[in-house]
Amino acid sequence: MRTSRNDRSGLRGADSIFGPFAQLTWSGLALVFAFSTPMLASSPAAERQPNVIVILTDDQGSVDANCFGATDLHTPGIDLLAERGVRFTQFYAGAPVCSPSRAALLTGRYPIRAGVPGNVSSQQGQAGMPPEQVTMGEMFQAAGYATAHVGKWHLGYTPETMPNAQGFDHSFGHMGGCIDNFSHFFYWQGPNRHDLWRNGAQIQCPGRFFPELMLTEANEFITQNKDRPFFLYVAMNTPHYPYQGEPQWREHYRDLPYPRNLYAAFVTTLDARIERLAKRIDELGLTEQTIVVYQSDNGHSTEERAHFGGGSAGPYRGAKFSLFEGGIRVPAVISWPTRLPVGAVRSQRAHACDWLPTLAELCGVEPPRTELDGRSLTAVIRSESAPSPHEVLHWTTGNSWAVREGDWKLLGNPRETGANDAAASAEPLFLADLAGDLGETKNLAADHPDVVRRLKSLHEAWRKAADGGR
């Protein structure tokens, strides 16, 4: 654990930003912010800072939970979070693929500025997200929270880029993109490699179901730290391939068409762990003291290893790897019973980078002194009439890019995974009006050249600034 790195990165630029506070220690600054945050100041005397659990699912489709529109799935765990909190209908991942999406969530920065423009290698010994990036784990660790990572990492295999060096006191899970859930081996590139780690050391749990191992590890961490504020990042590796749903759920969905039946069984296998995690929080009497954030990292996969599909983007076009809505518009919820609205829905535009500043504000902790792309969503969470903190949003993946301004969205070199990929790639610029064409079915670029020029200029200016702002 590199506490010196927290001091180094956290106090970057302190003299210019904080003036008379510049000589305070990191912990002293956190104390100042904790007692100056209006939301916490109005709470009962001596109330401790809230716990935080961030649940990130893997390759879950845009509508693949009951509360997000699915009618053929059983998802009581995710639905419970929505009943207890605020559900977003225009929430965007930082990228349409795993590593950059995770980097955006953990740093509050667009992937290209977090130094993770694409997937990090699953080859052991390979570096990942640059160590100078400041993560959500480091933010909470510096504020005195117990911190843990459980599940998938996919942001580096070197000591400097693995979780214990990125702000997590405790870490358990796999470092690469995916594993077999029983052998814990990575099979899909190069020689077979075992990939299961606890605090930087490889461990062996042959034959034990990884989703259950994740739940056990998460519950133990919560139980051990129930008397102090904790931050738990639960990065589920489900429903990412290989589809290995539990037998009872494979039987439950036996009448669904293939491959939806395989995918559905894995979604409910995932959901059952979310439900049991929520139950453990209830049993410990921590429900009203715990903020829970949930989202998917990107849209559903149509890769061969995912049986060419199974997930659903509902009315949206595209899937994983695509910057059409189905690749980046994801299910997302935040809950904090008694402190935030319950059973609420928000249609304002929001982004994965927003979680870090939002949680910093809600918990009264100091955000990193780096330049953040995320904006706090607290006003939006509290009011359906509050404006989105984003007028413009940006994405890049490979040679594809997209920019959204209001309801206009311009895609450059668009890719659509699946049968229509060639057709999408034949149009170097694709302009959609999401207000009238949610499915991005018609390219309006020829009809609105002025909008194309404006959005292209916005993207080019942003990209130039981002390339120089890492």
mmCIF file of C-alpha atoms in Angstrom, residues 56 58-59 97-100 102 118-128 149-158 161-163 171-181 184-189 193-198 202 210 214 233 235-238 240-242 297 305 320:
data_model
loop_
_atom_site.group_PDB
_atom_site.id
_atom_site.type_symbol
_atom_site.label_atom_id
_atom_site.label_comp_id
_atom_site.label_asym_id
_atom_site.label_seq_id
_atom_site.Cartn_x
_atom_site.Cartn_y
_atom_site.Cartn_z
ATOM 1 C CA LEU A 56 -19.840 -2.704 -11.447
ATOM 2 C CA ASP A 58 -19.600 -6.771 -16.746
ATOM 3 C CA ASP A 59 -21.162 -6.721 -20.242
ATOM 4 C CA VAL A 97 -15.276 -1.870 -23.488
ATOM 5 C CA CYS A 98 -13.921 -3.052 -20.136
ATOM 6 C CA SER A 99 -10.614 -1.410 -19.135
ATOM 7 C CA PRO A 100 -11.255 2.187 -20.232
ATOM 8 C CA ARG A 102 -13.261 0.967 -15.370
ATOM 9 C CA GLY A 118 -8.277 0.760 -24.773
ATOM 10 C CA ASN A 119 -8.267 -2.623 -23.081
ATOM 11 C CA VAL A 120 -5.303 -3.421 -20.878
ATOM 12 C CA SER A 121 -3.502 -6.660 -21.704
ATOM 13 C CA SER A 122 -4.522 -9.815 -19.847
ATOM 14 C CA GLN A 123 -0.912 -11.004 -20.066
ATOM 15 C CA GLN A 124 0.634 -11.285 -16.622
ATOM 16 C CA GLY A 125 3.421 -8.799 -16.028
ATOM 17 C CA GLN A 126 1.867 -6.191 -18.327
ATOM 18 C CA ALA A 127 1.361 -2.649 -17.067
ATOM 19 C CA GLY A 128 -1.987 -0.896 -17.128
ATOM 20 C CA HIS A 149 -11.460 -4.321 -4.262
ATOM 21 C CA VAL A 150 -13.297 -7.575 -4.953
ATOM 22 C CA GLY A 151 -13.682 -9.160 -8.391
ATOM 23 C CA LYS A 152 -12.339 -8.160 -11.797
ATOM 24 C CA TRP A 153 -9.571 -5.548 -12.082
ATOM 25 C CA HIS A 154 -8.348 -5.412 -15.721
ATOM 26 C CA LEU A 155 -6.218 -2.314 -15.115
ATOM 27 C CA GLY A 156 -2.746 -3.832 -14.847
ATOM 28 C CA TYR A 157 -0.655 -6.778 -13.670
ATOM 29 C CA THR A 158 2.443 -5.009 -12.320
ATOM 30 C CA THR A 161 -0.815 -0.978 -11.252
ATOM 31 C CA MET A 162 -2.517 -3.697 -9.194
ATOM 32 C CA PRO A 163 -5.219 -2.764 -6.643
ATOM 33 C CA SER A 171 -7.830 -6.950 -2.912
ATOM 34 C CA PHE A 172 -9.245 -10.246 -4.120
ATOM 35 C CA GLY A 173 -9.994 -11.298 -7.666
ATOM 36 C CA HIS A 174 -8.603 -11.670 -11.163
ATOM 37 C CA MET A 175 -6.417 -9.094 -12.843
ATOM 38 C CA GLY A 176 -7.176 -9.880 -16.496
ATOM 39 C CA GLY A 177 -10.245 -9.536 -18.671
ATOM 40 C CA CYS A 178 -12.036 -12.774 -17.793
ATOM 41 C CA ILE A 179 -11.579 -16.195 -16.238
ATOM 42 C CA ASP A 180 -13.253 -19.561 -16.134
ATOM 43 C CA ASN A 181 -15.348 -19.350 -12.974
ATOM 44 C CA HIS A 184 -9.856 -19.460 -12.490
ATOM 45 C CA PHE A 185 -7.743 -19.727 -15.610
ATOM 46 C CA PHE A 186 -7.597 -17.272 -18.523
ATOM 47 C CA TYR A 187 -7.942 -19.371 -21.681
ATOM 48 C CA TRP A 188 -8.511 -16.967 -24.525
ATOM 49 C CA GLN A 189 -5.085 -15.722 -25.599
ATOM 50 C CA ARG A 193 -2.793 -18.818 -17.248
ATOM 51 C CA HIS A 194 -4.101 -19.068 -13.710
ATOM 52 C CA ASP A 195 -5.439 -15.668 -12.597
ATOM 53 C CA LEU A 196 -6.657 -15.457 -8.992
ATOM 54 C CA TRP A 197 -5.016 -13.109 -6.494
ATOM 55 C CA ARG A 198 -5.310 -11.915 -2.934
ATOM 56 C CA GLN A 202 -1.573 -15.760 -6.427
ATOM 57 C CA PHE A 210 -15.945 -17.358 -8.514
ATOM 58 C CA MET A 214 -16.595 -12.706 -4.548
ATOM 59 C CA TYR A 233 -15.534 -1.787 -4.996
ATOM 60 C CA ALA A 235 -16.347 -5.477 -9.801
ATOM 61 C CA MET A 236 -18.482 -8.435 -10.829
ATOM 62 C CA ASN A 237 -17.158 -10.511 -13.719
ATOM 63 C CA THR A 238 -20.707 -11.429 -14.732
ATOM 64 C CA HIS A 240 -19.306 -11.567 -19.174
ATOM 65 C CA TYR A 241 -18.484 -14.822 -20.953
ATOM 66 C CA PRO A 242 -18.007 -17.698 -20.303
ATOM 67 C CA ASP A 297 -19.336 -1.274 -17.549
ATOM 68 C CA ARG A 305 -17.223 -16.468 -26.960
ATOM 69 C CA LYS A 320 -20.148 -3.755 -26.652
#
